[in-house]
PDB file of C-alpha atoms in Angstrom:
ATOM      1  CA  UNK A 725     -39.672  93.857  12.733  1.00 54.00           C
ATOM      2  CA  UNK A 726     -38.640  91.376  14.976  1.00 66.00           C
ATOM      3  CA  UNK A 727     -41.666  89.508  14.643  1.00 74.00           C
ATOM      4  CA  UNK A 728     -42.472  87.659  11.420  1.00 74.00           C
ATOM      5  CA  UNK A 729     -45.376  87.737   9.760  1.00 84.00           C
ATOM      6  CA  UNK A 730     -47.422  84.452   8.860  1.00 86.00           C
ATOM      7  CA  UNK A 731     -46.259  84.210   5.715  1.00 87.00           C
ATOM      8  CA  UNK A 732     -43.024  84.342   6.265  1.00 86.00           C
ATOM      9  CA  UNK A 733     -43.180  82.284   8.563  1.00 88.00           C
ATOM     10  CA  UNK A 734     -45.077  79.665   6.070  1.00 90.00           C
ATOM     11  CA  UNK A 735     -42.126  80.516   3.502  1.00 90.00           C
ATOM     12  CA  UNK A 736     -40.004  79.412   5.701  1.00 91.00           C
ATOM     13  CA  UNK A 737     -41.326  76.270   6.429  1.00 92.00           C
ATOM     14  CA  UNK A 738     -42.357  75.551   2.600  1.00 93.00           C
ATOM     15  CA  UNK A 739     -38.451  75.930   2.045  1.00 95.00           C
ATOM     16  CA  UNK A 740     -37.516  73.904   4.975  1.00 94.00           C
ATOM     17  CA  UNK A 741     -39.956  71.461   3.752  1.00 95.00           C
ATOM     18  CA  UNK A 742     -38.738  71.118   0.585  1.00 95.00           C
ATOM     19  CA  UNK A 743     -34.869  71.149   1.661  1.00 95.00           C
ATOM     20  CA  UNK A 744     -36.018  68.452   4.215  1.00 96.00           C
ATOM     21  CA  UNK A 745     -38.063  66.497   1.263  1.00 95.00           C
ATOM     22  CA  UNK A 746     -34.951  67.168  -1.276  1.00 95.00           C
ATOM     23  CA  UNK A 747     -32.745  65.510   1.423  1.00 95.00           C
ATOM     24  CA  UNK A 748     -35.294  62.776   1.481  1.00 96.00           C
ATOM     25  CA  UNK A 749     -35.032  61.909  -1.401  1.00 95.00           C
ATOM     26  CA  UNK A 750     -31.664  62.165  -2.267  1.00 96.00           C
ATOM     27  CA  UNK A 751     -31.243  59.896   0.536  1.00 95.00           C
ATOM     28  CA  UNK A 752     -33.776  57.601  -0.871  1.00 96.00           C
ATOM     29  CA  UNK A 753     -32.059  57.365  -4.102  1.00 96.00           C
ATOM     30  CA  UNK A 754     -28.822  57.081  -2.017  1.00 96.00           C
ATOM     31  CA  UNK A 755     -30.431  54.307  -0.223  1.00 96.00           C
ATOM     32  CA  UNK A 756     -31.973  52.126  -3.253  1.00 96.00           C
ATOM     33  CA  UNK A 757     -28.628  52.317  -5.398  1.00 96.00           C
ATOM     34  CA  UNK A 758     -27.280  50.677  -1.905  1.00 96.00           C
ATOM     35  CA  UNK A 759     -29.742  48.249  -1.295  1.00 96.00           C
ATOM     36  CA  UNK A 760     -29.378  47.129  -5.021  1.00 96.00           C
ATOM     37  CA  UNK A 761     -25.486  46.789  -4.527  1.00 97.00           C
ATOM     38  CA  UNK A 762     -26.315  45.101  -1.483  1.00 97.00           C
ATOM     39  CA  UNK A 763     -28.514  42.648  -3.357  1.00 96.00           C
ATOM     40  CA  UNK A 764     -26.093  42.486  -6.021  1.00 97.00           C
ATOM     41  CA  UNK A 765     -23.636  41.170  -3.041  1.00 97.00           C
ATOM     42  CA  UNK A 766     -25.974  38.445  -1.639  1.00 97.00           C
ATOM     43  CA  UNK A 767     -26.481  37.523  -5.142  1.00 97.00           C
ATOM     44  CA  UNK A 768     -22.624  36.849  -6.033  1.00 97.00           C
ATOM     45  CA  UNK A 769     -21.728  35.602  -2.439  1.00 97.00           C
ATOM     46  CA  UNK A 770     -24.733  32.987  -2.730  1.00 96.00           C
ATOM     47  CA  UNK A 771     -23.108  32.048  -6.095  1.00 96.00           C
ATOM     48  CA  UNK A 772     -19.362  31.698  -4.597  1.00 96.00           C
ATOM     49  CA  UNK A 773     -21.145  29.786  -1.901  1.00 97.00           C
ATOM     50  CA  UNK A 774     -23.182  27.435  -4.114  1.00 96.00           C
ATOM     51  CA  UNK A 775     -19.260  27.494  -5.940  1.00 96.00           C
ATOM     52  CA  UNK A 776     -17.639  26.685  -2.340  1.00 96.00           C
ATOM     53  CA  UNK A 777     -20.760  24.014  -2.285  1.00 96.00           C
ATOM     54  CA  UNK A 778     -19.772  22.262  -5.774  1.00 96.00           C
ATOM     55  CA  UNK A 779     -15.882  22.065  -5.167  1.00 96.00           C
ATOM     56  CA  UNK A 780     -16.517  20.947  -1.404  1.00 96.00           C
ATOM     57  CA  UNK A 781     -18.589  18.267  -2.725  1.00 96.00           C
ATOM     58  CA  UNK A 782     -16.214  17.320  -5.752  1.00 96.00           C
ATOM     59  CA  UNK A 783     -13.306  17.303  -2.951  1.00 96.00           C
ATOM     60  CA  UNK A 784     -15.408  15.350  -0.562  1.00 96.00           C
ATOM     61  CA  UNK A 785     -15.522  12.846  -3.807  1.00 96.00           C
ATOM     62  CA  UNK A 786     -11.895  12.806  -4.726  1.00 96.00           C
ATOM     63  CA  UNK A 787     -11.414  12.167  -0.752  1.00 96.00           C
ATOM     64  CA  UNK A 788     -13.531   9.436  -0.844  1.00 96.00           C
ATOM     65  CA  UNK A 789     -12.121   7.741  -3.951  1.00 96.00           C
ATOM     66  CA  UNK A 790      -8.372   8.474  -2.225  1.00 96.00           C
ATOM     67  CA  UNK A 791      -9.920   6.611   1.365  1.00 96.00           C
ATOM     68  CA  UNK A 792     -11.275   3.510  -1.121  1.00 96.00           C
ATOM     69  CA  UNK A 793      -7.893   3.114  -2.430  1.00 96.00           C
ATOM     70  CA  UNK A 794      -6.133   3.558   0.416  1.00 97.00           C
ATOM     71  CA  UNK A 795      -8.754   0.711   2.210  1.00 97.00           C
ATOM     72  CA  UNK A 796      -7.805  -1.846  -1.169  1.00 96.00           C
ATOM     73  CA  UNK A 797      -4.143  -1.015  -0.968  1.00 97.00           C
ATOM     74  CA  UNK A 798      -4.545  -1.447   2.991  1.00 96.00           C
ATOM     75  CA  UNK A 799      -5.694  -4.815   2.426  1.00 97.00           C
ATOM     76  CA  UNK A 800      -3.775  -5.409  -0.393  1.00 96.00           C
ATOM     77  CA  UNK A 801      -0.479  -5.204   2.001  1.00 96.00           C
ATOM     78  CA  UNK A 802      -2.704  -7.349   4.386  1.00 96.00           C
ATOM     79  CA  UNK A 803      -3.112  -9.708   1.908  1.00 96.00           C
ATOM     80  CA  UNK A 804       0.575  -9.480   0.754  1.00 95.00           C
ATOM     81  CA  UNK A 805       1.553  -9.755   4.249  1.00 96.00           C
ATOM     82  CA  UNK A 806      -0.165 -12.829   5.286  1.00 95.00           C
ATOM     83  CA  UNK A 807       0.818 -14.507   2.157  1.00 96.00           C
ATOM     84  CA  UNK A 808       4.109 -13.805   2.638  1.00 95.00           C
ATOM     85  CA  UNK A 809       4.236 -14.676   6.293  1.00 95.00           C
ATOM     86  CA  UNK A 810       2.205 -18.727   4.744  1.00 94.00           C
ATOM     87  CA  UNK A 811       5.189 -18.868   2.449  1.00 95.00           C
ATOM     88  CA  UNK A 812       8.000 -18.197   5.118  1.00 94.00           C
ATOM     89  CA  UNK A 813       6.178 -21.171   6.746  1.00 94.00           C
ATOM     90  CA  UNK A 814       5.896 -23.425   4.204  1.00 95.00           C
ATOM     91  CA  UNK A 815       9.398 -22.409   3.693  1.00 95.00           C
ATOM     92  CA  UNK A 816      10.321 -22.947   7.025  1.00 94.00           C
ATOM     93  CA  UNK A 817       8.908 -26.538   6.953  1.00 95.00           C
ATOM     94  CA  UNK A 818      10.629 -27.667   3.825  1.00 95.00           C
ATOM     95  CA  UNK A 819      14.037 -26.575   4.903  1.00 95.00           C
ATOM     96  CA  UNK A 820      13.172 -28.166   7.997  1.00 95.00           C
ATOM     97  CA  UNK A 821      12.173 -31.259   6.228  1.00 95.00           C
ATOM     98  CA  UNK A 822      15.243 -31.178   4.054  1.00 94.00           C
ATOM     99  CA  UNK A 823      17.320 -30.812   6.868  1.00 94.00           C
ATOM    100  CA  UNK A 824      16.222 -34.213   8.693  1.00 95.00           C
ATOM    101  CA  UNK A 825      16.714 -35.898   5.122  1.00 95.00           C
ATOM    102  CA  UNK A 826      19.866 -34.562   4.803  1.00 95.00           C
ATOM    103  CA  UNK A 827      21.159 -35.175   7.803  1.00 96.00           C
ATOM    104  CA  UNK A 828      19.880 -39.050   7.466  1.00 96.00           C
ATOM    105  CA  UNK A 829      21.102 -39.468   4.207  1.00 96.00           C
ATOM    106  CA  UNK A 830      24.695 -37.928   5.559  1.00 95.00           C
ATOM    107  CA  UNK A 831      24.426 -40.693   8.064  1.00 95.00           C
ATOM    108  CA  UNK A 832      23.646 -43.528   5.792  1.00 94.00           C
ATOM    109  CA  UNK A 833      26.832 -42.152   3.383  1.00 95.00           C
ATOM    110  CA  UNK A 834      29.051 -42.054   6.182  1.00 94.00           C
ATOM    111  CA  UNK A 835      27.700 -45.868   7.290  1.00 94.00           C
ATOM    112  CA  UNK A 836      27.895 -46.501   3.972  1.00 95.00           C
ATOM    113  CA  UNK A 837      31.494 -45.160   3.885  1.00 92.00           C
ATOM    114  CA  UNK A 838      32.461 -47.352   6.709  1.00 93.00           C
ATOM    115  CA  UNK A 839      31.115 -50.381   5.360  1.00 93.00           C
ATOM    116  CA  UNK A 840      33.041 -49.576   2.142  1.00 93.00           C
ATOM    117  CA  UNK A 841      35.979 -48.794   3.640  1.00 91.00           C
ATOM    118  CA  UNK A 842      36.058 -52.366   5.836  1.00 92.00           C
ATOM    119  CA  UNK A 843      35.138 -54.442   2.685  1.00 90.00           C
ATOM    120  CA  UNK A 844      37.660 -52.845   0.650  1.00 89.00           C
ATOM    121  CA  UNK A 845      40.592 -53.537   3.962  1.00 91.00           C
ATOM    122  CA  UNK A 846      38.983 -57.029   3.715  1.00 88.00           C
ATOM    123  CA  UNK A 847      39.367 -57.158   0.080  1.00 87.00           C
ATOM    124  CA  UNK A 848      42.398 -56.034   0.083  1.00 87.00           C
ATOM    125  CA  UNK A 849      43.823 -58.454   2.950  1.00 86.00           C
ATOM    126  CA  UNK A 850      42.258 -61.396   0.249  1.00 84.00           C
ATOM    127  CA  UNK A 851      43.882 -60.243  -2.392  1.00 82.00           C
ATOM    128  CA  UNK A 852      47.160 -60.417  -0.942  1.00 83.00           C
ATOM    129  CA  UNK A 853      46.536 -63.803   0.862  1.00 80.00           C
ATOM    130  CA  UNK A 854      45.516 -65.286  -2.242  1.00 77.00           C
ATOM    131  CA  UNK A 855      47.799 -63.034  -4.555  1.00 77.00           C
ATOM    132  CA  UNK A 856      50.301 -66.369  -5.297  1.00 74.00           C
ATOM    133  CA  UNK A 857      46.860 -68.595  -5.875  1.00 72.00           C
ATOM    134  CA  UNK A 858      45.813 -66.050  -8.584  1.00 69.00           C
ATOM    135  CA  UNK A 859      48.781 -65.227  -9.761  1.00 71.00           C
ATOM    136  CA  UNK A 860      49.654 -68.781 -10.518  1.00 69.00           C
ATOM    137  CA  UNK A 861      45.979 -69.543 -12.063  1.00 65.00           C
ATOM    138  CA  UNK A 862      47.239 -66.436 -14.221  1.00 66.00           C
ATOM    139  CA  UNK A 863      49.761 -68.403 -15.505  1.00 66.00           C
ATOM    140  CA  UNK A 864      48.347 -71.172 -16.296  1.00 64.00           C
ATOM    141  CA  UNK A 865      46.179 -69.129 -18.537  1.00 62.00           C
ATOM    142  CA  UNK A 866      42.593 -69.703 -16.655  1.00 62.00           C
ATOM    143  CA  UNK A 867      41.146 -66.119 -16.849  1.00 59.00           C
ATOM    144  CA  UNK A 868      37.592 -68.331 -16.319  1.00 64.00           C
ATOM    145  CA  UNK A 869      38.689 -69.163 -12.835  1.00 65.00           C
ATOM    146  CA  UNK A 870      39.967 -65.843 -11.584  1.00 61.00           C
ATOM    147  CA  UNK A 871      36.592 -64.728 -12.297  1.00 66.00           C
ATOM    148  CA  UNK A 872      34.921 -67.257 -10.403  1.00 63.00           C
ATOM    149  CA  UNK A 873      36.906 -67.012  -7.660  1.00 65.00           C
ATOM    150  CA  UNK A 874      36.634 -62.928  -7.480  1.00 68.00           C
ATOM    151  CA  UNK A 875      32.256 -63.458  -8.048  1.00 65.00           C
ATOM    152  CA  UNK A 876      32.530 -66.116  -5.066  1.00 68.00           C
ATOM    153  CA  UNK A 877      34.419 -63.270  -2.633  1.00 70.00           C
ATOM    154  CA  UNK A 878      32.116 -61.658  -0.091  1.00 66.00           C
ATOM    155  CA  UNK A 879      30.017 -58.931  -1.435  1.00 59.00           C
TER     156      UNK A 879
END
């Protein structure tokens, strides 16, 4: 009994086969719905990459526009700089221009001043020297000469 007869022997194998072709193709079905949900994957990461793509590129864009302004407002302040730094010259100059004028036109008061000063001690000094003359011509009622003598005194 121990030893099997061909046919069982083929039964066997028919049912091994057919566990073996059941497994097969369980697998095989196991292995397609995987392959399409590994498709399905590539598909949806190549879409979040060409995503990643668009919005890399529309940053790139934005960073771009941001450097551009960033370059104008660079040479804006440039600009601003070296404008300013032509008027603090030009400022410079005319207070240093102003300065000499003033400073000569201070002199020329002050000489001025002094001249004034002596005339009016000289003027003075006449008056009083010639205080009886006038005050006598005064008198005698000749306003006309007073005048002529004060247009003849040293201007």
């Amino acid at each position: 009994e121990m030893i099997e007869t061909h046919e069982e022997v083929t039964q066997k194998l028919q049912k091994e086969i057919f566990s073996l072709r059941d497994k097969m193709q369980t697998e095989h079905k196991v292995a397609k719905k995987d392959k399409e949900r590994l498709s399905q994957l590539i598909k949806e990461l190549e879409e979040k990459v060409e995503i990643t793509k668009r919005e890399r590129d529309k940053f790139e864009e934005k960073l771009n526009s941001i450097q551009e302004v960033v370059k104008h407002v660079e040479k804006l302040l440039d600009d601003s700089k070296r404008k300013h730094k032509e008027t603090q010259d030009e400022l410079d100059l005319t207070v240093t221009k102003y300065g000499r004028q003033l400073k000569k036109l201070t002199t020329e008061k002050n000489e001025v001043d002094e001249k004034l000063s002596t005339r009016s001690k000289e003027y003075k000094e006449l008056l009083v020297k010639h205080e009886h003359t006038i005050a006598t011509i005064d008198q005698l009622g000749h306003k006309n000469v007073i005048a002529g003598l004060i247009a003849c005194l040293p201007s």
